[in-house]
Amino acid sequence: MFTELNAILNQGPSKPPEGSFILLSDSQTEGTFLIHHFLSLFLKGGHRVCFIALAQSFSHYHAVGQKLGISLTTAKESGQLVYVDGLKYSLDLHNETDPGSTNPLQSVGDKTKNLQPLFDIVAKAVCNENGTVTTPTLVLIDDISILLSLGISVKDIMDFLQYCVVLLCGNIQSVGCLVTLIHADKDVEDEDNELLLKLCSYHSNLHLHAEGLSSGYCKDVHGQLSINWTDPWQIGTRKPEHKLYQYKILDRNVKFFAPGTSAAVL
């Protein structure tokens, strides 16, 4: 996790985001450092995590996690982390011929099916015996836009996310947190991806958008991060707020600073 980002968001291992749907997006840059931030934040705090990994392998996330001081292998073995290998499931779709397959992504290419099997995995991972979430818990998805490329409709994806929202952050007493990443490059025309981004942005109460610099590459500034807080469900007291920072990614950390205050400028 990145301590400067914790300070900006008023969060930390002992104070994780609760009752929140947090949307991460990026354009002309890689925003995956935000995925690793929230993953390490919850694991370092001893909180339960269900990680739906669609973009990379377990070994990749584990290697990055070690740089940030966490072991995904240890967390997985202890039961703190439930790792859903979405990358493997998506690859298996091309090889499966069994109509009775338990692949949670089996709705691909079949309009009679949806993402209910994937939600069932999430619910089993985060709920107690009464079917509720009673401790700080993270459901993390990297990245939800991959489901579009697999042929799953925007409607089915939003239905899945809405079920997760109700489960994790549906009322003012909720202690769960849903975080998902969507790639949103401005130079790529994709109506479904744009619609998914707009819908998720509308329903989220915190949106972090990483974007490359319009001026191009700079060794001291790697991009800018736009942060928007909202209260779409009208159940909290958070007032809409917007902040903008620039950042530089280091080997084991990310530095944040106000626009125009980098070392290169000063």
mmCIF file of C-alpha atoms in Angstrom:
data_model
loop_
_atom_site.group_PDB
_atom_site.id
_atom_site.type_symbol
_atom_site.label_atom_id
_atom_site.label_comp_id
_atom_site.label_asym_id
_atom_site.label_seq_id
_atom_site.Cartn_x
_atom_site.Cartn_y
_atom_site.Cartn_z
ATOM 1 C CA MET A 1 0.000 0.000 0.000
ATOM 2 C CA PHE A 2 1.065 3.594 -0.444
ATOM 3 C CA THR A 3 1.029 5.709 2.708
ATOM 4 C CA GLU A 4 0.617 9.023 0.864
ATOM 5 C CA LEU A 5 -2.499 7.727 -0.898
ATOM 6 C CA ASN A 6 -3.832 6.499 2.452
ATOM 7 C CA ALA A 7 -3.401 10.010 3.823
ATOM 8 C CA ILE A 8 -5.200 11.558 0.846
ATOM 9 C CA LEU A 9 -8.129 9.110 1.150
ATOM 10 C CA ASN A 10 -8.110 9.098 4.967
ATOM 11 C CA GLN A 11 -7.676 5.317 5.043
ATOM 12 C CA GLY A 12 -5.241 2.767 6.418
ATOM 13 C CA PRO A 13 -4.863 -0.900 7.465
ATOM 14 C CA SER A 14 -6.679 -0.217 10.748
ATOM 15 C CA LYS A 15 -9.164 2.083 9.005
ATOM 16 C CA PRO A 16 -10.075 0.432 5.686
ATOM 17 C CA PRO A 17 -12.831 1.846 3.462
ATOM 18 C CA GLU A 18 -16.201 0.465 4.572
ATOM 19 C CA GLY A 19 -19.554 0.521 2.807
ATOM 20 C CA SER A 20 -17.883 1.709 -0.385
ATOM 21 C CA PHE A 21 -17.976 0.948 -4.096
ATOM 22 C CA ILE A 22 -14.623 2.234 -5.351
ATOM 23 C CA LEU A 23 -14.099 2.532 -9.099
ATOM 24 C CA LEU A 24 -10.574 2.604 -10.530
ATOM 25 C CA SER A 25 -10.033 3.612 -14.149
ATOM 26 C CA ASP A 26 -7.111 4.580 -16.350
ATOM 27 C CA SER A 27 -6.456 6.227 -19.691
ATOM 28 C CA GLN A 28 -3.165 6.368 -21.611
ATOM 29 C CA THR A 29 -1.386 4.859 -18.609
ATOM 30 C CA GLU A 30 -1.474 1.816 -16.335
ATOM 31 C CA GLY A 31 -3.634 2.227 -13.247
ATOM 32 C CA THR A 32 -2.908 -1.227 -11.843
ATOM 33 C CA PHE A 33 -0.808 0.263 -9.033
ATOM 34 C CA LEU A 34 -4.160 1.189 -7.482
ATOM 35 C CA ILE A 35 -5.213 -2.489 -7.493
ATOM 36 C CA HIS A 36 -2.061 -3.390 -5.556
ATOM 37 C CA HIS A 37 -2.666 -0.530 -3.128
ATOM 38 C CA PHE A 38 -6.090 -1.746 -2.012
ATOM 39 C CA LEU A 39 -5.032 -5.407 -2.017
ATOM 40 C CA SER A 40 -2.073 -4.744 0.293
ATOM 41 C CA LEU A 41 -4.066 -2.297 2.460
ATOM 42 C CA PHE A 42 -6.668 -4.913 3.394
ATOM 43 C CA LEU A 43 -4.221 -7.802 3.749
ATOM 44 C CA LYS A 44 -1.870 -5.804 5.979
ATOM 45 C CA GLY A 45 -4.837 -4.897 8.155
ATOM 46 C CA GLY A 46 -5.721 -8.576 8.612
ATOM 47 C CA HIS A 47 -9.001 -8.208 6.728
ATOM 48 C CA ARG A 48 -10.632 -10.782 4.457
ATOM 49 C CA VAL A 49 -10.172 -10.381 0.698
ATOM 50 C CA CYS A 50 -11.862 -12.031 -2.292
ATOM 51 C CA PHE A 51 -9.732 -11.271 -5.351
ATOM 52 C CA ILE A 52 -11.176 -11.941 -8.824
ATOM 53 C CA ALA A 53 -8.088 -11.810 -11.026
ATOM 54 C CA LEU A 54 -8.934 -11.615 -14.722
ATOM 55 C CA ALA A 55 -5.895 -9.749 -16.022
ATOM 56 C CA GLN A 56 -2.765 -11.431 -14.618
ATOM 57 C CA SER A 57 -1.522 -14.672 -13.077
ATOM 58 C CA PHE A 58 -1.214 -15.368 -9.356
ATOM 59 C CA SER A 59 2.588 -15.321 -9.614
ATOM 60 C CA HIS A 60 2.476 -11.774 -11.006
ATOM 61 C CA TYR A 61 0.320 -10.422 -8.157
ATOM 62 C CA HIS A 62 2.417 -12.340 -5.612
ATOM 63 C CA ALA A 63 5.663 -10.847 -6.949
ATOM 64 C CA VAL A 64 4.307 -7.294 -6.749
ATOM 65 C CA GLY A 65 2.828 -8.008 -3.324
ATOM 66 C CA GLN A 66 6.215 -9.089 -1.971
ATOM 67 C CA LYS A 67 7.633 -5.684 -2.930
ATOM 68 C CA LEU A 68 4.844 -4.096 -0.893
ATOM 69 C CA GLY A 69 5.482 -6.328 2.124
ATOM 70 C CA ILE A 70 2.695 -8.903 1.755
ATOM 71 C CA SER A 71 2.626 -12.588 0.824
ATOM 72 C CA LEU A 72 -0.375 -13.643 -1.206
ATOM 73 C CA THR A 73 0.630 -17.282 -0.793
ATOM 74 C CA THR A 74 0.554 -17.007 3.011
ATOM 75 C CA ALA A 75 -2.734 -15.081 2.939
ATOM 76 C CA LYS A 76 -4.253 -17.693 0.631
ATOM 77 C CA GLU A 77 -3.092 -20.626 2.761
ATOM 78 C CA SER A 78 -4.429 -19.023 5.943
ATOM 79 C CA GLY A 79 -7.850 -18.404 4.363
ATOM 80 C CA GLN A 80 -7.578 -14.618 4.606
ATOM 81 C CA LEU A 81 -7.406 -14.384 0.806
ATOM 82 C CA VAL A 82 -9.802 -16.168 -1.540
ATOM 83 C CA TYR A 83 -8.195 -16.051 -4.979
ATOM 84 C CA VAL A 84 -10.531 -16.535 -7.944
ATOM 85 C CA ASP A 85 -8.369 -17.365 -10.959
ATOM 86 C CA GLY A 86 -10.436 -15.559 -13.574
ATOM 87 C CA LEU A 87 -7.558 -15.681 -16.054
ATOM 88 C CA LYS A 88 -7.580 -19.488 -15.951
ATOM 89 C CA TYR A 89 -11.374 -19.626 -16.151
ATOM 90 C CA SER A 90 -11.363 -17.396 -19.238
ATOM 91 C CA LEU A 91 -8.719 -19.538 -20.938
ATOM 92 C CA ASP A 92 -10.625 -22.716 -20.055
ATOM 93 C CA LEU A 93 -13.665 -21.415 -21.931
ATOM 94 C CA HIS A 94 -11.958 -22.233 -25.220
ATOM 95 C CA ASN A 95 -11.341 -25.856 -24.218
ATOM 96 C CA GLU A 96 -14.546 -26.794 -22.368
ATOM 97 C CA THR A 97 -17.223 -28.826 -24.114
ATOM 98 C CA ASP A 98 -19.014 -30.125 -21.015
ATOM 99 C CA PRO A 99 -22.503 -28.535 -20.768
ATOM 100 C CA GLY A 100 -22.429 -29.205 -17.030
ATOM 101 C CA SER A 101 -19.248 -27.171 -16.490
ATOM 102 C CA THR A 102 -18.887 -25.305 -13.192
ATOM 103 C CA ASN A 103 -16.857 -22.512 -14.780
ATOM 104 C CA PRO A 104 -18.322 -19.290 -13.276
ATOM 105 C CA LEU A 105 -17.815 -17.544 -16.620
ATOM 106 C CA GLN A 106 -19.964 -20.063 -18.465
ATOM 107 C CA SER A 107 -22.400 -17.317 -19.507
ATOM 108 C CA VAL A 108 -19.986 -16.392 -22.307
ATOM 109 C CA GLY A 109 -21.772 -17.023 -25.599
ATOM 110 C CA ASP A 110 -24.951 -18.246 -23.866
ATOM 111 C CA LYS A 111 -27.673 -15.641 -23.406
ATOM 112 C CA THR A 112 -29.644 -18.005 -21.159
ATOM 113 C CA LYS A 113 -26.931 -17.804 -18.475
ATOM 114 C CA ASN A 114 -25.538 -14.973 -16.347
ATOM 115 C CA LEU A 115 -22.804 -14.309 -13.788
ATOM 116 C CA GLN A 116 -24.733 -15.800 -10.864
ATOM 117 C CA PRO A 117 -22.116 -18.598 -10.430
ATOM 118 C CA LEU A 118 -19.402 -15.955 -10.023
ATOM 119 C CA PHE A 119 -21.487 -14.062 -7.469
ATOM 120 C CA ASP A 120 -22.083 -17.314 -5.569
ATOM 121 C CA ILE A 121 -18.297 -17.718 -5.233
ATOM 122 C CA VAL A 122 -18.023 -14.162 -3.890
ATOM 123 C CA ALA A 123 -20.867 -14.612 -1.404
ATOM 124 C CA LYS A 124 -19.412 -17.894 -0.115
ATOM 125 C CA ALA A 125 -16.012 -16.239 0.321
ATOM 126 C CA VAL A 126 -17.124 -13.149 2.265
ATOM 127 C CA CYS A 127 -20.328 -14.049 4.137
ATOM 128 C CA ASN A 128 -20.741 -15.646 7.559
ATOM 129 C CA GLU A 129 -23.113 -18.520 8.282
ATOM 130 C CA ASN A 130 -26.028 -16.064 8.313
ATOM 131 C CA GLY A 131 -25.242 -14.850 4.795
ATOM 132 C CA THR A 132 -24.036 -11.397 5.845
ATOM 133 C CA VAL A 133 -20.748 -9.464 5.873
ATOM 134 C CA THR A 134 -19.962 -8.362 9.427
ATOM 135 C CA THR A 135 -16.245 -7.436 9.301
ATOM 136 C CA PRO A 136 -14.222 -5.196 6.949
ATOM 137 C CA THR A 137 -13.998 -7.199 3.719
ATOM 138 C CA LEU A 138 -12.727 -6.429 0.234
ATOM 139 C CA VAL A 139 -13.964 -7.803 -3.083
ATOM 140 C CA LEU A 140 -11.376 -6.776 -5.669
ATOM 141 C CA ILE A 141 -11.731 -7.211 -9.461
ATOM 142 C CA ASP A 142 -8.881 -6.711 -11.949
ATOM 143 C CA ASP A 143 -10.275 -5.817 -14.354
ATOM 144 C CA ILE A 144 -14.013 -5.931 -15.011
ATOM 145 C CA SER A 145 -13.705 -4.689 -18.608
ATOM 146 C CA ILE A 146 -12.114 -8.024 -19.578
ATOM 147 C CA LEU A 147 -15.556 -9.600 -19.170
ATOM 148 C CA LEU A 148 -16.728 -7.426 -22.063
ATOM 149 C CA SER A 149 -13.968 -8.759 -24.283
ATOM 150 C CA LEU A 150 -15.132 -12.291 -23.413
ATOM 151 C CA GLY A 151 -18.569 -11.468 -24.786
ATOM 152 C CA ILE A 152 -20.471 -10.889 -21.535
ATOM 153 C CA SER A 153 -23.042 -8.105 -21.848
ATOM 154 C CA VAL A 154 -22.962 -4.795 -19.990
ATOM 155 C CA LYS A 155 -26.306 -5.728 -18.412
ATOM 156 C CA ASP A 156 -24.989 -9.001 -16.973
ATOM 157 C CA ILE A 157 -21.855 -7.301 -15.670
ATOM 158 C CA MET A 158 -23.862 -4.527 -14.013
ATOM 159 C CA ASP A 159 -26.288 -7.055 -12.513
ATOM 160 C CA PHE A 160 -23.300 -8.860 -10.984
ATOM 161 C CA LEU A 161 -21.820 -5.633 -9.624
ATOM 162 C CA GLN A 162 -25.183 -4.524 -8.210
ATOM 163 C CA TYR A 163 -25.516 -7.813 -6.338
ATOM 164 C CA CYS A 164 -22.027 -7.258 -4.919
ATOM 165 C CA VAL A 165 -22.890 -3.688 -3.925
ATOM 166 C CA VAL A 166 -26.017 -4.824 -2.057
ATOM 167 C CA LEU A 167 -24.038 -7.555 -0.308
ATOM 168 C CA LEU A 168 -21.070 -5.407 0.679
ATOM 169 C CA CYS A 169 -22.194 -1.797 0.927
ATOM 170 C CA GLY A 170 -25.964 -1.631 0.655
ATOM 171 C CA ASN A 171 -26.707 0.417 3.785
ATOM 172 C CA ILE A 172 -25.116 2.849 6.219
ATOM 173 C CA GLN A 173 -24.035 0.022 8.569
ATOM 174 C CA SER A 174 -22.255 -1.919 5.795
ATOM 175 C CA VAL A 175 -18.578 -2.759 6.349
ATOM 176 C CA GLY A 176 -17.725 -4.343 2.994
ATOM 177 C CA CYS A 177 -15.890 -2.740 0.095
ATOM 178 C CA LEU A 178 -16.063 -3.391 -3.649
ATOM 179 C CA VAL A 179 -13.149 -2.236 -5.832
ATOM 180 C CA THR A 180 -12.893 -2.773 -9.583
ATOM 181 C CA LEU A 181 -10.677 -1.488 -12.378
ATOM 182 C CA ILE A 182 -11.848 -0.481 -15.864
ATOM 183 C CA HIS A 183 -9.471 0.461 -18.674
ATOM 184 C CA ALA A 184 -10.787 3.516 -20.515
ATOM 185 C CA ASP A 185 -8.303 4.722 -23.107
ATOM 186 C CA LYS A 186 -9.680 7.780 -24.871
ATOM 187 C CA ASP A 187 -8.235 6.798 -28.241
ATOM 188 C CA VAL A 188 -10.121 3.474 -28.310
ATOM 189 C CA GLU A 189 -13.740 3.600 -29.471
ATOM 190 C CA ASP A 190 -15.739 0.980 -27.568
ATOM 191 C CA GLU A 191 -19.362 1.871 -26.841
ATOM 192 C CA ASP A 192 -19.903 -1.014 -24.400
ATOM 193 C CA ASN A 193 -16.781 -0.128 -22.433
ATOM 194 C CA GLU A 194 -17.798 3.544 -22.318
ATOM 195 C CA LEU A 195 -21.268 2.591 -21.106
ATOM 196 C CA LEU A 196 -19.860 0.276 -18.427
ATOM 197 C CA LEU A 197 -17.544 3.029 -17.221
ATOM 198 C CA LYS A 198 -20.378 5.579 -17.045
ATOM 199 C CA LEU A 199 -22.671 3.205 -15.145
ATOM 200 C CA CYS A 200 -19.967 2.218 -12.664
ATOM 201 C CA SER A 201 -18.983 5.854 -12.176
ATOM 202 C CA TYR A 202 -22.626 6.737 -11.477
ATOM 203 C CA HIS A 203 -23.038 4.000 -8.866
ATOM 204 C CA SER A 204 -19.637 4.330 -7.159
ATOM 205 C CA ASN A 205 -19.021 6.641 -4.217
ATOM 206 C CA LEU A 206 -15.292 6.999 -4.889
ATOM 207 C CA HIS A 207 -13.725 7.158 -8.354
ATOM 208 C CA LEU A 208 -9.959 7.220 -8.844
ATOM 209 C CA HIS A 209 -8.927 7.897 -12.447
ATOM 210 C CA ALA A 210 -5.262 7.649 -13.476
ATOM 211 C CA GLU A 211 -4.333 9.398 -16.703
ATOM 212 C CA GLY A 212 -1.136 9.904 -18.667
ATOM 213 C CA LEU A 213 0.227 13.401 -19.105
ATOM 214 C CA SER A 214 -0.990 15.251 -22.200
ATOM 215 C CA SER A 215 2.561 16.523 -22.679
ATOM 216 C CA GLY A 216 3.885 12.980 -22.969
ATOM 217 C CA TYR A 217 6.603 11.149 -21.040
ATOM 218 C CA CYS A 218 8.338 12.804 -18.084
ATOM 219 C CA LYS A 219 10.801 10.972 -15.841
ATOM 220 C CA ASP A 220 9.705 12.900 -12.750
ATOM 221 C CA VAL A 221 5.920 12.783 -13.298
ATOM 222 C CA HIS A 222 4.322 9.570 -14.546
ATOM 223 C CA GLY A 223 0.697 10.707 -14.603
ATOM 224 C CA GLN A 224 -2.119 12.419 -12.774
ATOM 225 C CA LEU A 225 -4.761 10.992 -10.464
ATOM 226 C CA SER A 226 -8.258 12.468 -10.366
ATOM 227 C CA ILE A 227 -10.232 11.635 -7.206
ATOM 228 C CA ASN A 228 -14.008 12.101 -6.976
ATOM 229 C CA TRP A 229 -16.122 11.423 -3.887
ATOM 230 C CA THR A 230 -19.916 11.188 -4.270
ATOM 231 C CA ASP A 231 -22.894 9.783 -2.366
ATOM 232 C CA PRO A 232 -24.990 8.045 -5.054
ATOM 233 C CA TRP A 233 -27.171 6.114 -2.599
ATOM 234 C CA GLN A 234 -27.963 9.096 -0.340
ATOM 235 C CA ILE A 235 -27.197 7.040 2.763
ATOM 236 C CA GLY A 236 -24.132 8.861 4.059
ATOM 237 C CA THR A 237 -23.024 12.377 4.909
ATOM 238 C CA ARG A 238 -20.141 12.635 2.445
ATOM 239 C CA LYS A 239 -20.344 15.750 0.299
ATOM 240 C CA PRO A 240 -19.218 15.580 -3.343
ATOM 241 C CA GLU A 241 -15.540 16.513 -3.588
ATOM 242 C CA HIS A 242 -12.866 16.515 -6.285
ATOM 243 C CA LYS A 243 -9.074 16.472 -5.930
ATOM 244 C CA LEU A 244 -6.280 16.238 -8.486
ATOM 245 C CA TYR A 245 -2.739 14.989 -7.906
ATOM 246 C CA GLN A 246 0.234 14.074 -9.998
ATOM 247 C CA TYR A 247 2.291 11.000 -9.149
ATOM 248 C CA LYS A 248 5.582 9.224 -9.697
ATOM 249 C CA ILE A 249 5.818 5.437 -9.443
ATOM 250 C CA LEU A 250 8.876 4.123 -7.597
ATOM 251 C CA ASP A 251 9.999 0.514 -7.165
ATOM 252 C CA ARG A 252 8.143 -0.015 -3.880
ATOM 253 C CA ASN A 253 6.085 3.138 -3.500
ATOM 254 C CA VAL A 254 4.170 5.874 -5.298
ATOM 255 C CA LYS A 255 4.744 9.557 -4.540
ATOM 256 C CA PHE A 256 1.843 12.005 -4.873
ATOM 257 C CA PHE A 257 2.037 15.773 -5.147
ATOM 258 C CA ALA A 258 -0.023 18.752 -6.240
ATOM 259 C CA PRO A 259 0.162 19.611 -9.962
ATOM 260 C CA GLY A 260 3.178 21.759 -10.745
ATOM 261 C CA THR A 261 5.096 20.927 -7.548
ATOM 262 C CA SER A 262 7.271 18.023 -8.740
ATOM 263 C CA ALA A 263 11.031 18.102 -8.277
ATOM 264 C CA ALA A 264 11.422 18.749 -12.015
ATOM 265 C CA VAL A 265 9.411 21.984 -11.725
ATOM 266 C CA LEU A 266 10.805 23.222 -8.422
#
